[in-house]
mmCIF file of C-alpha atoms in Angstrom:
data_model
loop_
_atom_site.group_PDB
_atom_site.id
_atom_site.type_symbol
_atom_site.label_atom_id
_atom_site.label_comp_id
_atom_site.label_asym_id
_atom_site.label_seq_id
_atom_site.Cartn_x
_atom_site.Cartn_y
_atom_site.Cartn_z
ATOM 1 C CA MET A 148 -4.968 11.459 32.757
ATOM 2 C CA ALA A 149 -2.058 12.411 30.509
ATOM 3 C CA ARG A 150 -1.884 10.832 27.107
ATOM 4 C CA GLU A 151 1.017 8.561 26.266
ATOM 5 C CA PHE A 152 2.737 8.550 22.890
ATOM 6 C CA ILE A 153 5.361 6.283 21.371
ATOM 7 C CA VAL A 154 7.788 8.021 19.037
ATOM 8 C CA GLU A 155 9.720 5.828 16.632
ATOM 9 C CA ALA A 156 12.395 7.593 14.610
ATOM 10 C CA ASP A 157 15.204 6.767 12.225
ATOM 11 C CA GLY A 158 17.596 8.371 9.807
ATOM 12 C CA GLY A 159 19.832 7.145 7.047
ATOM 13 C CA SER A 160 22.625 8.314 4.784
ATOM 14 C CA ARG A 161 23.526 6.615 1.532
ATOM 15 C CA GLY A 162 27.260 7.124 1.753
ATOM 16 C CA ASN A 163 27.706 8.431 5.335
ATOM 17 C CA PRO A 164 28.052 11.231 4.575
ATOM 18 C CA GLY A 165 25.825 11.078 1.558
ATOM 19 C CA PRO A 166 22.242 11.772 0.450
ATOM 20 C CA ALA A 167 20.264 11.440 3.660
ATOM 21 C CA GLY A 168 16.791 11.550 5.112
ATOM 22 C CA TYR A 169 14.863 10.864 8.266
ATOM 23 C CA GLY A 170 11.533 9.377 9.237
ATOM 24 C CA ALA A 171 9.475 9.612 12.424
ATOM 25 C CA VAL A 172 6.109 8.334 13.540
ATOM 26 C CA VAL A 173 3.952 9.096 16.586
ATOM 27 C CA VAL A 174 1.769 6.258 17.864
ATOM 28 C CA ASP A 175 -0.941 6.328 20.538
ATOM 29 C CA ALA A 176 0.423 3.971 23.203
ATOM 30 C CA ALA A 177 -3.060 2.916 24.334
ATOM 31 C CA THR A 178 -4.539 2.027 20.952
ATOM 32 C CA GLY A 179 -1.612 1.538 18.593
ATOM 33 C CA GLU A 180 -3.104 4.147 16.244
ATOM 34 C CA THR A 181 -0.636 6.061 14.110
ATOM 35 C CA LEU A 182 -1.230 9.733 14.863
ATOM 36 C CA ALA A 183 1.459 11.469 12.822
ATOM 37 C CA GLU A 184 4.237 10.758 10.328
ATOM 38 C CA ALA A 185 7.153 12.955 9.331
ATOM 39 C CA ALA A 186 9.956 12.532 6.826
ATOM 40 C CA GLU A 187 12.385 14.834 5.045
ATOM 41 C CA TYR A 188 15.258 14.683 2.588
ATOM 42 C CA LEU A 189 18.263 16.408 4.180
ATOM 43 C CA GLY A 190 20.803 16.615 1.400
ATOM 44 C CA VAL A 191 24.299 15.314 2.155
ATOM 45 C CA VAL A 192 24.805 14.657 5.882
ATOM 46 C CA THR A 193 25.978 11.786 8.071
ATOM 47 C CA ASN A 194 23.893 8.923 9.307
ATOM 48 C CA ASN A 195 23.998 10.159 12.918
ATOM 49 C CA VAL A 196 22.864 13.653 11.980
ATOM 50 C CA ALA A 197 19.937 12.146 10.074
ATOM 51 C CA GLU A 198 19.022 10.024 13.113
ATOM 52 C CA TYR A 199 19.013 13.060 15.390
ATOM 53 C CA ARG A 200 16.903 14.987 12.881
ATOM 54 C CA GLY A 201 14.420 12.122 12.924
ATOM 55 C CA LEU A 202 14.289 12.258 16.725
ATOM 56 C CA LEU A 203 13.671 16.005 16.630
ATOM 57 C CA ALA A 204 10.848 15.610 14.116
ATOM 58 C CA GLY A 205 9.198 12.883 16.181
ATOM 59 C CA LEU A 206 9.395 14.854 19.429
ATOM 60 C CA ARG A 207 8.020 17.972 17.794
ATOM 61 C CA ALA A 208 5.149 16.038 16.243
ATOM 62 C CA ALA A 209 4.292 14.553 19.644
ATOM 63 C CA ARG A 210 4.453 17.991 21.280
ATOM 64 C CA ASP A 211 2.167 19.452 18.630
ATOM 65 C CA LEU A 212 -0.387 16.724 19.312
ATOM 66 C CA ASP A 213 -0.324 17.182 23.095
ATOM 67 C CA PRO A 214 2.446 19.100 24.897
ATOM 68 C CA ALA A 215 1.433 17.448 28.199
ATOM 69 C CA ALA A 216 1.729 13.875 26.932
ATOM 70 C CA THR A 217 4.366 11.470 28.157
ATOM 71 C CA VAL A 218 6.571 10.255 25.309
ATOM 72 C CA HIS A 219 8.475 7.002 24.994
ATOM 73 C CA VAL A 220 11.110 7.208 22.255
ATOM 74 C CA ARG A 221 12.119 3.986 20.515
ATOM 75 C CA MET A 222 15.047 4.008 18.080
ATOM 76 C CA ASP A 223 17.509 1.487 16.709
ATOM 77 C CA SER A 224 20.359 4.001 17.042
ATOM 78 C CA LYS A 225 22.320 2.983 20.133
ATOM 79 C CA LEU A 226 24.278 6.223 19.899
ATOM 80 C CA VAL A 227 21.243 8.509 20.032
ATOM 81 C CA ILE A 228 19.467 6.530 22.749
ATOM 82 C CA GLU A 229 22.502 6.338 25.019
ATOM 83 C CA GLN A 230 23.424 10.001 24.494
ATOM 84 C CA MET A 231 19.886 11.264 25.079
ATOM 85 C CA SER A 232 19.574 9.045 28.154
ATOM 86 C CA GLY A 233 22.714 10.662 29.555
ATOM 87 C CA ARG A 234 24.758 7.487 29.696
ATOM 88 C CA TRP A 235 27.144 8.431 26.886
ATOM 89 C CA LYS A 236 28.929 11.748 26.462
ATOM 90 C CA ILE A 237 28.329 13.756 23.327
ATOM 91 C CA LYS A 238 31.683 14.631 21.815
ATOM 92 C CA HIS A 239 31.001 15.222 18.119
ATOM 93 C CA PRO A 240 30.420 18.922 17.325
ATOM 94 C CA ASP A 241 27.582 18.118 14.913
ATOM 95 C CA MET A 242 25.744 16.099 17.550
ATOM 96 C CA LYS A 243 25.870 18.514 20.492
ATOM 97 C CA PRO A 244 23.483 21.203 19.166
ATOM 98 C CA LEU A 245 21.037 18.598 17.859
ATOM 99 C CA ALA A 246 20.961 16.751 21.181
ATOM 100 C CA ALA A 247 20.508 20.009 23.077
ATOM 101 C CA GLU A 248 17.674 21.022 20.764
ATOM 102 C CA ALA A 249 15.974 17.636 21.217
ATOM 103 C CA ALA A 250 16.239 17.970 25.004
ATOM 104 C CA ARG A 251 14.395 21.300 24.857
ATOM 105 C CA VAL A 252 11.358 20.081 22.881
ATOM 106 C CA LEU A 253 9.624 18.583 25.933
ATOM 107 C CA PRO A 254 10.409 18.563 29.661
ATOM 108 C CA ALA A 255 12.866 15.792 30.467
ATOM 109 C CA ALA A 256 10.451 14.226 32.938
ATOM 110 C CA GLN A 257 7.978 13.527 30.132
ATOM 111 C CA VAL A 258 10.401 11.649 27.851
ATOM 112 C CA THR A 259 11.966 8.196 28.163
ATOM 113 C CA TYR A 260 14.254 6.405 25.712
ATOM 114 C CA GLU A 261 14.559 2.777 24.621
ATOM 115 C CA TRP A 262 16.860 1.090 22.116
ATOM 116 C CA ILE A 263 15.108 -1.441 19.876
ATOM 117 C CA PRO A 264 16.391 -3.836 17.183
ATOM 118 C CA ARG A 265 16.162 -2.462 13.696
ATOM 119 C CA GLU A 266 13.484 -4.950 12.661
ATOM 120 C CA GLN A 267 11.182 -3.326 15.205
ATOM 121 C CA ASN A 268 11.704 0.129 13.722
ATOM 122 C CA LYS A 269 10.605 -0.546 10.158
ATOM 123 C CA HIS A 270 7.933 2.142 9.907
ATOM 124 C CA ALA A 271 10.390 4.959 10.610
ATOM 125 C CA ASP A 272 13.082 3.279 8.502
ATOM 126 C CA ARG A 273 10.767 3.154 5.492
ATOM 127 C CA LEU A 274 9.787 6.790 5.968
ATOM 128 C CA ALA A 275 13.486 7.708 5.910
ATOM 129 C CA ASN A 276 13.998 5.700 2.721
ATOM 130 C CA GLU A 277 10.944 7.302 1.133
ATOM 131 C CA ALA A 278 12.441 10.722 1.896
ATOM 132 C CA MET A 279 15.784 9.722 0.371
ATOM 133 C CA ASP A 280 14.046 8.295 -2.684
ATOM 134 C CA ALA A 281 12.091 11.543 -3.092
ATOM 135 C CA GLY A 282 15.299 13.559 -2.803
ATOM 136 C CA LYS A 283 16.922 11.452 -5.492
ATOM 137 C CA ARG A 284 14.014 12.400 -7.776
ATOM 138 C CA GLY A 285 14.436 16.073 -6.914
ATOM 139 C CA GLU A 286 11.228 16.078 -4.874
ATOM 140 C CA GLN A 287 10.218 16.460 -1.259
ATOM 141 C CA TRP A 288 8.556 13.642 0.656
ATOM 142 C CA SER A 289 4.751 13.810 0.745
ATOM 143 C CA ALA A 290 2.610 12.203 3.426
ATOM 144 C CA SER A 291 -0.200 11.681 0.917
ATOM 145 C CA GLY A 292 1.957 9.368 -1.167
ATOM 146 C CA SER A 293 3.549 7.461 1.690
ATOM 147 C CA THR A 294 3.080 3.717 2.061
ATOM 148 C CA ALA A 295 5.693 3.267 4.793
ATOM 149 C CA GLU A 296 3.177 2.165 7.405
ATOM 150 C CA PHE A 297 1.713 -0.515 5.144
ATOM 151 C CA ASP A 298 5.148 -1.688 4.047
ATOM 152 C CA ALA A 299 6.303 -1.959 7.652
ATOM 153 C CA ARG A 300 3.304 -4.032 8.652
ATOM 154 C CA ALA A 301 3.784 -6.238 5.634
ATOM 155 C CA THR A 302 7.126 -7.375 7.010
ATOM 156 C CA ALA A 303 5.956 -7.709 10.613
ATOM 157 C CA PRO A 304 6.646 -11.054 12.351
ATOM 158 C CA ARG A 305 4.113 -13.629 11.305
ATOM 159 C CA LYS A 306 1.477 -14.743 13.763
ATOM 160 C CA GLY A 307 -1.344 -17.190 13.419
ATOM 161 C CA ARG A 308 -2.049 -20.066 11.114
ATOM 162 C CA GLY A 309 -1.438 -19.583 7.433
ATOM 163 C CA ALA A 310 0.007 -16.109 7.828
ATOM 164 C CA GLU A 311 1.115 -14.777 4.472
ATOM 165 C CA THR A 312 2.932 -11.604 3.610
ATOM 166 C CA PHE A 313 2.998 -9.456 0.515
ATOM 167 C CA ALA A 314 6.121 -7.742 1.650
ATOM 168 C CA ALA A 315 9.461 -6.209 0.917
ATOM 169 C CA PRO A 316 12.592 -8.001 2.049
ATOM 170 C CA PRO A 317 14.615 -5.968 4.547
ATOM 171 C CA ARG A 318 17.176 -3.670 3.005
ATOM 172 C CA GLY A 319 19.949 -1.599 4.450
ATOM 173 C CA ARG A 320 19.243 2.054 4.991
ATOM 174 C CA ASP A 321 22.221 2.895 2.811
ATOM 175 C CA GLN A 322 20.784 0.909 -0.056
ATOM 176 C CA PRO A 323 18.273 2.308 -2.562
ATOM 177 C CA PRO A 324 15.058 0.344 -3.095
ATOM 178 C CA PRO A 325 15.089 -2.388 -5.720
ATOM 179 C CA ALA A 326 14.351 -1.338 -9.276
ATOM 180 C CA GLY A 327 10.650 -1.359 -10.008
ATOM 181 C CA THR A 328 9.722 -1.204 -6.300
ATOM 182 C CA VAL A 329 6.084 -1.986 -5.686
ATOM 183 C CA THR A 330 4.179 -0.510 -2.814
ATOM 184 C CA THR A 331 3.045 -3.400 -0.664
ATOM 185 C CA ALA A 332 -0.366 -4.473 0.390
ATOM 186 C CA GLU A 333 -1.239 -5.012 4.058
ATOM 187 C CA ALA A 334 0.455 -8.057 5.526
ATOM 188 C CA VAL A 335 -1.714 -10.632 7.167
ATOM 189 C CA GLY A 336 0.725 -11.389 9.959
ATOM 190 C CA LEU A 337 -0.521 -8.474 12.067
ATOM 191 C CA ASP A 338 -0.391 -8.298 15.806
ATOM 192 C CA SER A 339 -3.304 -6.903 17.780
ATOM 193 C CA ARG A 340 -1.845 -3.399 17.949
ATOM 194 C CA ALA A 341 -1.462 -3.131 14.198
ATOM 195 C CA ALA A 342 -4.926 -4.548 13.652
ATOM 196 C CA ARG A 343 -6.428 -1.938 15.968
ATOM 197 C CA ASN A 344 -4.430 0.680 14.151
ATOM 198 C CA VAL A 345 -6.093 -0.261 10.872
ATOM 199 C CA ALA A 346 -9.576 -0.626 12.304
ATOM 200 C CA SER A 347 -9.418 2.575 14.386
ATOM 201 C CA PRO A 348 -10.621 2.549 17.994
ATOM 202 C CA GLY A 349 -14.380 2.460 18.293
ATOM 203 C CA TRP A 350 -15.110 0.442 15.175
ATOM 204 C CA SER A 351 -14.903 -2.845 16.989
ATOM 205 C CA SER A 352 -14.794 -4.123 20.535
ATOM 206 C CA ALA A 353 -12.758 -7.180 19.531
ATOM 207 C CA PRO A 354 -9.466 -7.261 21.472
ATOM 208 C CA ASP A 355 -7.638 -8.822 18.536
ATOM 209 C CA LEU A 356 -8.977 -8.698 15.000
ATOM 210 C CA GLY A 357 -6.432 -11.242 13.853
ATOM 211 C CA ALA A 358 -4.872 -11.438 10.423
ATOM 212 C CA PRO A 359 -7.011 -10.082 7.599
ATOM 213 C CA ALA A 360 -7.820 -11.721 4.309
ATOM 214 C CA THR A 361 -5.837 -9.614 1.848
ATOM 215 C CA PHE A 362 -6.674 -9.488 -1.838
ATOM 216 C CA VAL A 363 -3.887 -8.200 -4.061
ATOM 217 C CA LEU A 364 -5.630 -7.098 -7.247
ATOM 218 C CA LEU A 365 -3.654 -7.240 -10.482
ATOM 219 C CA ARG A 366 -5.204 -5.878 -13.637
ATOM 220 C CA HIS A 367 -4.196 -7.815 -16.753
ATOM 221 C CA GLY A 368 -1.617 -6.406 -19.159
ATOM 222 C CA GLU A 369 -2.446 -4.509 -22.322
ATOM 223 C CA THR A 370 -4.323 -6.053 -25.221
ATOM 224 C CA PRO A 371 -4.520 -4.486 -28.707
ATOM 225 C CA LEU A 372 -7.735 -2.767 -27.527
ATOM 226 C CA THR A 373 -6.272 -1.173 -24.385
ATOM 227 C CA PRO A 374 -4.292 1.754 -25.898
ATOM 228 C CA GLN A 375 -7.327 2.660 -27.973
ATOM 229 C CA LYS A 376 -9.515 2.709 -24.840
ATOM 230 C CA ARG A 377 -12.098 0.415 -26.352
ATOM 231 C CA PHE A 378 -14.758 -1.339 -24.303
ATOM 232 C CA SER A 379 -13.429 -4.819 -23.662
ATOM 233 C CA GLY A 380 -15.577 -6.912 -21.372
ATOM 234 C CA SER A 381 -16.576 -10.521 -21.050
ATOM 235 C CA GLY A 382 -18.902 -10.525 -24.026
ATOM 236 C CA GLY A 383 -16.501 -9.427 -26.768
ATOM 237 C CA THR A 384 -13.714 -10.987 -28.791
ATOM 238 C CA ASN A 385 -11.723 -12.102 -25.737
ATOM 239 C CA PRO A 386 -8.421 -10.607 -26.978
ATOM 240 C CA GLU A 387 -4.999 -11.894 -26.037
ATOM 241 C CA LEU A 388 -2.249 -9.785 -24.534
ATOM 242 C CA SER A 389 -0.240 -7.664 -26.925
ATOM 243 C CA PRO A 390 3.582 -7.842 -26.884
ATOM 244 C CA VAL A 391 3.496 -4.848 -24.538
ATOM 245 C CA GLY A 392 0.990 -6.639 -22.333
ATOM 246 C CA LEU A 393 3.144 -9.756 -22.152
ATOM 247 C CA GLU A 394 6.097 -7.636 -21.059
ATOM 248 C CA GLN A 395 3.909 -5.939 -18.441
ATOM 249 C CA ALA A 396 2.853 -9.330 -17.107
ATOM 250 C CA GLN A 397 6.494 -10.342 -16.740
ATOM 251 C CA ARG A 398 7.306 -7.113 -14.908
ATOM 252 C CA ALA A 399 4.382 -7.631 -12.559
ATOM 253 C CA ALA A 400 5.543 -11.193 -11.926
ATOM 254 C CA GLU A 401 9.056 -10.054 -11.061
ATOM 255 C CA ALA A 402 7.726 -7.350 -8.774
ATOM 256 C CA LEU A 403 5.491 -9.769 -6.917
ATOM 257 C CA ALA A 404 8.357 -12.218 -6.576
ATOM 258 C CA ARG A 405 10.579 -9.501 -5.084
ATOM 259 C CA ARG A 406 7.986 -8.287 -2.674
ATOM 260 C CA GLY A 407 7.005 -11.547 -1.012
ATOM 261 C CA THR A 408 5.263 -14.880 -1.314
ATOM 262 C CA ILE A 409 1.656 -15.118 -2.410
ATOM 263 C CA GLU A 410 0.187 -18.497 -1.641
ATOM 264 C CA THR A 411 -2.762 -18.558 -4.038
ATOM 265 C CA ILE A 412 -3.457 -17.103 -7.467
ATOM 266 C CA LEU A 413 -6.999 -16.723 -8.773
ATOM 267 C CA ALA A 414 -7.749 -15.463 -12.263
ATOM 268 C CA SER A 415 -10.704 -14.417 -14.330
ATOM 269 C CA PRO A 416 -11.508 -16.969 -17.078
ATOM 270 C CA LEU A 417 -10.773 -14.544 -19.915
ATOM 271 C CA THR A 418 -7.661 -15.030 -22.019
ATOM 272 C CA ARG A 419 -5.891 -11.814 -21.084
ATOM 273 C CA THR A 420 -6.161 -12.486 -17.347
ATOM 274 C CA ARG A 421 -5.167 -16.139 -17.734
ATOM 275 C CA GLN A 422 -2.049 -15.098 -19.657
ATOM 276 C CA THR A 423 -1.153 -12.485 -17.024
ATOM 277 C CA ALA A 424 -1.749 -14.951 -14.206
ATOM 278 C CA ALA A 425 0.324 -17.602 -15.964
ATOM 279 C CA ALA A 426 3.338 -15.272 -16.063
ATOM 280 C CA VAL A 427 3.054 -14.634 -12.330
ATOM 281 C CA ALA A 428 2.401 -18.286 -11.518
ATOM 282 C CA GLU A 429 5.457 -19.436 -13.454
ATOM 283 C CA ARG A 430 7.640 -16.937 -11.609
ATOM 284 C CA LEU A 431 6.232 -17.837 -8.172
ATOM 285 C CA GLY A 432 5.982 -21.578 -8.815
ATOM 286 C CA LEU A 433 2.229 -21.663 -8.167
ATOM 287 C CA ASP A 434 -0.874 -22.928 -9.932
ATOM 288 C CA VAL A 435 -3.703 -20.726 -11.163
ATOM 289 C CA THR A 436 -7.307 -21.312 -10.156
ATOM 290 C CA ILE A 437 -10.006 -19.848 -12.386
ATOM 291 C CA GLU A 438 -12.631 -17.758 -10.590
ATOM 292 C CA GLU A 439 -15.697 -16.895 -12.676
ATOM 293 C CA GLY A 440 -16.844 -14.278 -10.189
ATOM 294 C CA ILE A 441 -14.053 -11.842 -11.059
ATOM 295 C CA LYS A 442 -14.540 -11.694 -14.833
ATOM 296 C CA GLU A 443 -15.118 -8.333 -16.505
ATOM 297 C CA THR A 444 -18.526 -6.751 -17.071
ATOM 298 C CA ASP A 445 -20.322 -7.706 -20.304
ATOM 299 C CA PHE A 446 -20.655 -4.455 -22.247
ATOM 300 C CA GLY A 447 -23.174 -5.773 -24.767
ATOM 301 C CA ALA A 448 -23.201 -4.023 -28.141
ATOM 302 C CA TRP A 449 -20.477 -1.648 -26.974
ATOM 303 C CA GLU A 450 -17.801 -4.334 -26.954
ATOM 304 C CA GLY A 451 -14.847 -3.256 -29.106
ATOM 305 C CA LEU A 452 -16.062 0.342 -29.500
ATOM 306 C CA THR A 453 -14.429 3.486 -28.169
ATOM 307 C CA PHE A 454 -16.338 5.772 -25.829
ATOM 308 C CA GLY A 455 -16.699 8.285 -28.654
ATOM 309 C CA GLU A 456 -18.092 5.658 -30.995
ATOM 310 C CA VAL A 457 -20.649 4.606 -28.398
ATOM 311 C CA ARG A 458 -21.676 8.229 -27.863
ATOM 312 C CA GLU A 459 -22.116 8.645 -31.599
ATOM 313 C CA ARG A 460 -24.098 5.437 -32.153
ATOM 314 C CA TYR A 461 -26.041 5.076 -28.910
ATOM 315 C CA PRO A 462 -26.171 8.556 -27.297
ATOM 316 C CA ASP A 463 -29.335 8.022 -25.263
ATOM 317 C CA ASP A 464 -28.267 4.629 -23.946
ATOM 318 C CA LEU A 465 -24.868 5.998 -22.947
ATOM 319 C CA THR A 466 -26.391 9.001 -21.157
ATOM 320 C CA THR A 467 -28.694 6.704 -19.189
ATOM 321 C CA TRP A 468 -25.856 4.300 -18.371
ATOM 322 C CA LEU A 469 -23.653 7.099 -17.044
ATOM 323 C CA ALA A 470 -26.451 8.354 -14.782
ATOM 324 C CA ASP A 471 -27.886 5.069 -13.538
ATOM 325 C CA PRO A 472 -25.769 2.121 -12.310
ATOM 326 C CA SER A 473 -28.714 -0.205 -12.877
ATOM 327 C CA ALA A 474 -28.855 0.680 -16.587
ATOM 328 C CA HIS A 475 -27.598 -1.878 -19.114
ATOM 329 C CA PRO A 476 -25.346 -1.227 -22.104
ATOM 330 C CA THR A 477 -27.048 -1.351 -25.469
ATOM 331 C CA GLY A 478 -28.056 -4.867 -26.418
ATOM 332 C CA GLY A 479 -28.226 -6.246 -22.890
ATOM 333 C CA GLY A 480 -24.910 -6.915 -21.245
ATOM 334 C CA GLU A 481 -24.437 -6.348 -17.528
ATOM 335 C CA SER A 482 -25.170 -3.239 -15.470
ATOM 336 C CA PHE A 483 -22.702 -1.950 -12.916
ATOM 337 C CA ALA A 484 -25.238 -2.778 -10.210
ATOM 338 C CA GLU A 485 -25.261 -6.400 -11.366
ATOM 339 C CA THR A 486 -21.465 -6.447 -11.504
ATOM 340 C CA ALA A 487 -21.317 -5.046 -7.974
ATOM 341 C CA ALA A 488 -23.674 -7.734 -6.680
ATOM 342 C CA ARG A 489 -21.558 -10.420 -8.345
ATOM 343 C CA ILE A 490 -18.306 -9.009 -6.948
ATOM 344 C CA ALA A 491 -19.792 -8.650 -3.454
ATOM 345 C CA ALA A 492 -20.884 -12.283 -3.449
ATOM 346 C CA THR A 493 -17.476 -13.387 -4.748
ATOM 347 C CA ARG A 494 -15.729 -11.242 -2.158
ATOM 348 C CA ASP A 495 -17.698 -12.823 0.691
ATOM 349 C CA LYS A 496 -16.956 -16.303 -0.599
ATOM 350 C CA LEU A 497 -13.237 -15.602 -0.921
ATOM 351 C CA ILE A 498 -12.959 -13.907 2.484
ATOM 352 C CA ALA A 499 -14.402 -17.026 4.083
ATOM 353 C CA ALA A 500 -12.134 -19.309 2.075
ATOM 354 C CA TYR A 501 -8.905 -17.345 2.569
ATOM 355 C CA ALA A 502 -9.218 -15.792 6.038
ATOM 356 C CA GLY A 503 -5.830 -14.666 7.311
ATOM 357 C CA ARG A 504 -4.107 -15.186 3.969
ATOM 358 C CA THR A 505 -2.974 -13.122 0.995
ATOM 359 C CA VAL A 506 -4.429 -14.002 -2.390
ATOM 360 C CA LEU A 507 -3.585 -12.573 -5.799
ATOM 361 C CA LEU A 508 -6.661 -11.895 -7.937
ATOM 362 C CA VAL A 509 -5.806 -11.343 -11.600
ATOM 363 C CA THR A 510 -8.795 -9.535 -12.978
ATOM 364 C CA HIS A 511 -10.090 -6.462 -14.832
ATOM 365 C CA VAL A 512 -10.888 -2.764 -14.525
ATOM 366 C CA THR A 513 -14.501 -2.971 -13.345
ATOM 367 C CA PRO A 514 -14.033 -5.773 -10.785
ATOM 368 C CA ILE A 515 -11.006 -4.037 -9.226
ATOM 369 C CA LYS A 516 -12.770 -0.678 -9.072
ATOM 370 C CA THR A 517 -15.785 -2.423 -7.564
ATOM 371 C CA PHE A 518 -13.695 -4.111 -4.855
ATOM 372 C CA VAL A 519 -12.393 -0.652 -3.942
ATOM 373 C CA GLN A 520 -15.831 0.987 -4.166
ATOM 374 C CA LEU A 521 -17.351 -1.638 -1.894
ATOM 375 C CA ALA A 522 -14.484 -1.391 0.598
ATOM 376 C CA LEU A 523 -14.893 2.379 0.815
ATOM 377 C CA GLY A 524 -18.675 2.280 0.968
ATOM 378 C CA ALA A 525 -18.698 4.722 -1.937
ATOM 379 C CA PRO A 526 -21.587 5.074 -4.406
ATOM 380 C CA LEU A 527 -21.413 3.098 -7.620
ATOM 381 C CA GLN A 528 -20.964 6.336 -9.560
ATOM 382 C CA SER A 529 -17.480 6.489 -8.034
ATOM 383 C CA LEU A 530 -16.413 3.860 -10.586
ATOM 384 C CA PHE A 531 -16.366 6.650 -13.180
ATOM 385 C CA ARG A 532 -13.902 8.626 -11.035
ATOM 386 C CA MET A 533 -11.156 6.022 -10.745
ATOM 387 C CA GLU A 534 -8.242 5.548 -13.110
ATOM 388 C CA LEU A 535 -6.862 2.021 -13.359
ATOM 389 C CA SER A 536 -3.888 1.275 -15.592
ATOM 390 C CA ALA A 537 -2.998 -1.972 -17.316
ATOM 391 C CA ALA A 538 -0.921 -4.325 -15.131
ATOM 392 C CA SER A 539 -1.450 -2.115 -12.075
ATOM 393 C CA LEU A 540 -1.582 -3.420 -8.515
ATOM 394 C CA SER A 541 -4.194 -2.611 -5.890
ATOM 395 C CA ALA A 542 -5.006 -4.267 -2.571
ATOM 396 C CA VAL A 543 -7.805 -4.496 -0.016
ATOM 397 C CA ALA A 544 -7.621 -6.130 3.412
ATOM 398 C CA TYR A 545 -10.709 -7.552 5.161
ATOM 399 C CA TYR A 546 -10.884 -7.893 8.956
ATOM 400 C CA ALA A 547 -12.830 -10.122 11.305
ATOM 401 C CA ASP A 548 -15.098 -7.283 12.457
ATOM 402 C CA GLY A 549 -16.375 -6.779 8.894
ATOM 403 C CA ASN A 550 -14.286 -3.707 8.118
ATOM 404 C CA ALA A 551 -12.204 -3.344 4.987
ATOM 405 C CA SER A 552 -9.087 -1.266 4.396
ATOM 406 C CA VAL A 553 -7.924 -0.144 0.944
ATOM 407 C CA ARG A 554 -4.173 -0.629 1.084
ATOM 408 C CA LEU A 555 -3.057 0.173 -2.437
ATOM 409 C CA PHE A 556 -4.569 1.503 -5.641
ATOM 410 C CA ASN A 557 -3.309 1.646 -9.220
ATOM 411 C CA ASP A 558 0.375 1.159 -8.439
ATOM 412 C CA THR A 559 2.426 0.947 -11.648
ATOM 413 C CA SER A 560 5.920 1.565 -10.253
ATOM 414 C CA HIS A 561 7.026 -1.875 -11.429
ATOM 415 C CA LEU A 562 6.369 -0.860 -15.030
ATOM 416 C CA ARG A 563 8.779 2.069 -14.982
ATOM 417 C CA PRO A 564 12.241 1.721 -16.546
#
């Protein structure tokens, strides 16, 4: 039986003609799984040329996956759909060669066309905008850095009780993204197709995984200890945010306000996280609930010291700690294994309490890394291989079948000028 693909494509030009780009995505029609993405900055061309280039990229990607597959093209360009369907004549000289080239990619009998409203074409639209943004920076679009799929799902129509989105408001394709754009976490208003897409066929037999519990993880802003890379856990001096950290908290608050509504804010009990959470809560008009389970690790006698100072004073203890997650810092404190057990228990409690909703957790380096490590099923030693900046955003979504999906890690775009 021939496979069936859905190709969604779009193109945009900021000026028409102006700096332009396209985006295309190939989806398995049976499972909803995203199979391929393509995007490219085109330089200065018209909107229609960019749309046709997106169609070409999508058809070629589908052909490369399976040249015998049937393909259903969905675009929000009435012009392209009607011209490729043969209902409208192609008069513009720039369009004719592109349409002819698109018609040659696959046999006509294998391809059908459908016009869809723009709100149903968000994945491709965001890929096109990513390509234009990359071009503005003098770069080419990279699939490894793309978050278009997550952003598109985050603005999907809400379904189910208590659906909450951490999402970008729609923007015109001719408009650049808002300053300080933040990559979004997975929306909880997912339909069954999107849920299967995240959970990959074969992981679960559930016909509809429903909306996930999504934890948006915000690390607190800088303290005086942060630039010096000193150990700062739950057993030290409990420093306040520095002036830089307060500014970072405000930037994070503005970014979260732009990107969508978060219903609940939980914060570690330490001063720096409470201050960061307060800035966000004031901007969003929410209260802050203190959650002991997401406080930082207690680093014992190493609190306030740099890594070099610990190596100089306690070389054997440090060597053991780096090799064994169950080892404790000098003077007691908390091992990474103990932190992981605490975070896992807190995670399970919060998933049950906030199923189908998006919750902001304002916390610290080790808890955030541990949420990610647990979601990936990675060894505890992986904590030493993650970089997490002050006031960065990360996100993990948890589904009804027990699977987790890391949606974002260490995003600091909101902190850039």
